[in-house]
């Protein structure tokens, strides 16, 4: 069967295509919808604004990575690496998106919020005991550090290579998150089982 694209995917592809020839902040909603044969009303049924669309584009890709991690098919280090590769593989688009970091609906805040929701949901499945509030605080604190580091890495034109940044982000993990996020390193799977 031929895979069908959703309205959101078509709008995202339209924005991405337009961004190859113009800065993101110069692209209008009207241009996005005209480029893919839709109406502004259709756009606004799915997104608040252009920043909401940009955040959805990243979150759409990133959610698959989180799902792989949660299901145990990827470890946390690989998940971090893959998240950065999404940005690195579309460098100019995400660099432009991360420059606009103001406001509640900014790309930066929207992607940070969604990552936090996904990681909090995953961590909450563990038996957190009496440390629950502290561990949940650590999740948001750690993700804020990751988000700010990634923004700096991207906006300042990669002062570190991807592997080095992943190593830094991995080492910065709060102690109470290590038993949860480093499950493979702390409890290695037996080969062949």
CSV table of C-alpha atoms in Angstrom, one decimal:
chain,number,residue,atom,x,y,z
A,1,UNK,CA,0.0,0.0,0.0
A,2,UNK,CA,1.2,3.5,-0.8
A,3,UNK,CA,1.9,5.4,2.4
A,4,UNK,CA,-0.3,8.4,2.7
A,5,UNK,CA,0.9,11.7,4.1
A,6,UNK,CA,-1.1,13.5,6.8
A,7,UNK,CA,-2.0,17.1,6.6
A,8,UNK,CA,0.6,17.9,9.2
A,9,UNK,CA,3.3,16.1,7.3
A,10,UNK,CA,2.4,18.0,4.1
A,11,UNK,CA,2.5,21.4,5.9
A,12,UNK,CA,5.8,20.4,7.5
A,13,UNK,CA,7.3,19.4,4.1
A,14,UNK,CA,6.0,22.7,2.6
A,15,UNK,CA,7.7,24.8,5.3
A,16,UNK,CA,10.9,22.8,4.9
A,17,UNK,CA,10.9,23.2,1.2
A,18,UNK,CA,10.4,27.0,1.5
A,19,UNK,CA,13.2,27.2,4.1
A,20,UNK,CA,15.7,26.0,1.6
A,21,UNK,CA,15.5,29.3,-0.3
A,22,UNK,CA,14.4,31.7,2.5
A,23,UNK,CA,15.0,32.3,6.2
A,24,UNK,CA,12.3,30.7,8.4
A,25,UNK,CA,11.3,34.1,10.0
A,26,UNK,CA,10.5,35.5,6.5
A,27,UNK,CA,8.1,32.6,5.5
A,28,UNK,CA,4.4,33.3,6.0
A,29,UNK,CA,1.5,30.9,6.8
A,30,UNK,CA,0.0,31.9,3.4
A,31,UNK,CA,3.2,30.8,1.6
A,32,UNK,CA,3.3,27.5,3.5
A,33,UNK,CA,-0.3,26.7,2.6
A,34,UNK,CA,-0.1,27.9,-1.0
A,35,UNK,CA,3.0,25.8,-1.5
A,36,UNK,CA,1.1,22.6,-0.6
A,37,UNK,CA,-2.4,23.5,-2.0
A,38,UNK,CA,-4.1,24.1,1.3
A,39,UNK,CA,-6.0,26.9,3.0
A,40,UNK,CA,-5.0,29.0,6.0
A,41,UNK,CA,-8.0,27.6,7.8
A,42,UNK,CA,-6.6,24.1,7.4
A,43,UNK,CA,-3.2,25.2,8.8
A,44,UNK,CA,-4.9,26.8,11.8
A,45,UNK,CA,-6.9,23.6,12.5
A,46,UNK,CA,-3.6,21.8,13.1
A,47,UNK,CA,-1.2,24.5,14.4
A,48,UNK,CA,-1.3,27.7,16.4
A,49,UNK,CA,1.5,29.3,14.3
A,50,UNK,CA,4.6,28.6,12.3
A,51,UNK,CA,6.7,27.9,15.5
A,52,UNK,CA,4.1,25.3,16.5
A,53,UNK,CA,4.6,23.6,13.1
A,54,UNK,CA,8.4,23.7,13.5
A,55,UNK,CA,8.2,22.1,17.0
A,56,UNK,CA,5.8,19.4,15.7
A,57,UNK,CA,8.3,18.6,12.9
A,58,UNK,CA,11.1,17.9,15.4
A,59,UNK,CA,8.9,16.2,18.0
A,60,UNK,CA,7.4,13.9,15.3
A,61,UNK,CA,10.9,12.5,14.6
A,62,UNK,CA,12.1,12.6,18.2
A,63,UNK,CA,9.1,10.7,19.6
A,64,UNK,CA,10.1,7.6,17.6
A,65,UNK,CA,13.5,7.8,19.3
A,66,UNK,CA,11.9,8.0,22.7
A,67,UNK,CA,9.7,5.1,21.9
A,68,UNK,CA,12.7,3.0,20.9
A,69,UNK,CA,14.4,3.9,24.2
A,70,UNK,CA,11.3,3.1,26.3
A,71,UNK,CA,10.9,-0.2,24.6
A,72,UNK,CA,14.5,-1.1,25.3
A,73,UNK,CA,15.7,-1.3,21.7
A,74,UNK,CA,18.1,1.7,22.2
A,75,UNK,CA,20.1,2.9,25.2
A,76,UNK,CA,20.1,6.5,26.5
A,77,UNK,CA,23.4,7.4,24.9
A,78,UNK,CA,22.2,6.3,21.5
A,79,UNK,CA,19.0,8.2,22.0
A,80,UNK,CA,20.8,11.4,22.7
A,81,UNK,CA,23.1,10.8,19.7
A,82,UNK,CA,20.1,10.2,17.4
A,83,UNK,CA,18.3,13.3,18.7
A,84,UNK,CA,21.3,15.4,17.8
A,85,UNK,CA,21.6,13.7,14.4
A,86,UNK,CA,18.1,14.9,13.6
A,87,UNK,CA,19.3,18.5,14.1
A,88,UNK,CA,22.7,17.9,12.4
A,89,UNK,CA,21.2,16.3,9.3
A,90,UNK,CA,19.0,19.4,8.8
A,91,UNK,CA,21.4,21.9,10.3
A,92,UNK,CA,20.3,25.2,8.6
A,93,UNK,CA,16.6,24.5,9.3
A,94,UNK,CA,17.0,23.8,13.0
A,95,UNK,CA,19.6,26.4,13.5
A,96,UNK,CA,17.1,29.0,12.2
A,97,UNK,CA,14.3,27.5,14.3
A,98,UNK,CA,16.4,27.6,17.5
A,99,UNK,CA,17.3,31.3,17.0
A,100,UNK,CA,13.8,32.2,17.9
A,101,UNK,CA,13.7,31.1,21.6
A,102,UNK,CA,11.3,33.7,23.0
A,103,UNK,CA,7.7,33.0,24.0
A,104,UNK,CA,5.7,30.1,25.3
A,105,UNK,CA,5.1,28.7,21.8
A,106,UNK,CA,8.8,29.0,20.7
A,107,UNK,CA,10.4,26.0,19.0
A,108,UNK,CA,12.8,25.8,21.9
A,109,UNK,CA,10.2,25.7,24.6
A,110,UNK,CA,7.8,23.4,22.7
A,111,UNK,CA,10.5,20.8,22.0
A,112,UNK,CA,11.8,21.0,25.6
A,113,UNK,CA,8.3,20.6,27.0
A,114,UNK,CA,7.5,17.5,24.8
A,115,UNK,CA,10.8,15.8,25.7
A,116,UNK,CA,10.1,16.5,29.3
A,117,UNK,CA,6.6,15.0,29.1
A,118,UNK,CA,7.9,11.8,27.4
A,119,UNK,CA,10.9,11.4,29.8
A,120,UNK,CA,8.7,12.1,32.8
A,121,UNK,CA,6.2,9.5,31.7
A,122,UNK,CA,9.0,6.9,31.2
A,123,UNK,CA,10.7,7.6,34.5
A,124,UNK,CA,7.3,7.6,36.4
A,125,UNK,CA,6.9,3.9,35.3
A,126,UNK,CA,9.8,3.1,37.6
A,127,UNK,CA,9.4,2.5,41.3
A,128,UNK,CA,10.6,5.9,42.5
A,129,UNK,CA,9.7,5.4,46.2
A,130,UNK,CA,10.3,8.3,48.6
A,131,UNK,CA,12.6,10.0,46.1
A,132,UNK,CA,9.8,10.6,43.5
A,133,UNK,CA,9.6,14.4,43.7
A,134,UNK,CA,13.4,14.7,43.7
A,135,UNK,CA,13.8,12.4,40.7
A,136,UNK,CA,11.0,14.1,38.7
A,137,UNK,CA,12.8,17.5,39.5
A,138,UNK,CA,16.0,15.9,38.2
A,139,UNK,CA,14.3,14.9,35.0
A,140,UNK,CA,13.3,18.5,34.2
A,141,UNK,CA,16.6,19.9,35.4
A,142,UNK,CA,18.6,17.5,33.3
A,143,UNK,CA,16.5,18.1,30.2
A,144,UNK,CA,16.8,21.9,30.7
A,145,UNK,CA,20.6,21.4,30.6
A,146,UNK,CA,20.3,19.2,27.5
A,147,UNK,CA,18.0,21.7,25.8
A,148,UNK,CA,20.2,24.7,26.5
A,149,UNK,CA,23.4,22.9,25.5
A,150,UNK,CA,21.9,21.7,22.2
A,151,UNK,CA,20.7,25.3,21.5
A,152,UNK,CA,24.1,26.6,22.2
A,153,UNK,CA,25.7,23.9,20.1
A,154,UNK,CA,23.4,24.6,17.2
A,155,UNK,CA,23.2,28.4,17.2
A,156,UNK,CA,26.9,28.9,17.8
A,157,UNK,CA,27.8,26.6,14.9
A,158,UNK,CA,28.9,23.4,16.6
A,159,UNK,CA,31.7,24.3,19.0
A,160,UNK,CA,31.8,20.5,19.7
A,161,UNK,CA,31.3,17.5,17.5
A,162,UNK,CA,28.2,15.4,18.0
A,163,UNK,CA,30.0,12.6,19.8
A,164,UNK,CA,31.7,14.9,22.3
A,165,UNK,CA,28.4,16.7,23.1
A,166,UNK,CA,26.7,13.4,23.6
A,167,UNK,CA,29.4,12.4,26.0
A,168,UNK,CA,29.1,15.6,27.9
A,169,UNK,CA,25.3,15.3,28.1
A,170,UNK,CA,25.5,11.7,29.2
A,171,UNK,CA,28.0,12.4,32.0
A,172,UNK,CA,25.9,15.3,33.2
A,173,UNK,CA,23.1,13.0,34.1
A,174,UNK,CA,22.0,13.4,37.8
A,175,UNK,CA,22.9,10.4,40.0
A,176,UNK,CA,19.3,9.5,40.8
A,177,UNK,CA,18.4,9.2,37.1
A,178,UNK,CA,21.3,6.8,36.4
A,179,UNK,CA,19.6,3.6,37.5
A,180,UNK,CA,16.6,4.5,35.3
A,181,UNK,CA,18.2,5.9,32.2
A,182,UNK,CA,21.4,3.8,32.2
A,183,UNK,CA,19.6,0.5,32.6
A,184,UNK,CA,21.7,-1.2,29.9
A,185,UNK,CA,25.0,-0.2,31.4
A,186,UNK,CA,24.0,-1.1,34.9
A,187,UNK,CA,22.1,-4.3,34.0
A,188,UNK,CA,23.7,-5.6,30.8
A,189,UNK,CA,21.6,-7.9,28.7
A,190,UNK,CA,22.9,-11.4,28.3
A,191,UNK,CA,24.0,-12.0,24.7
A,192,UNK,CA,21.9,-14.5,22.8
A,193,UNK,CA,18.8,-14.3,25.1
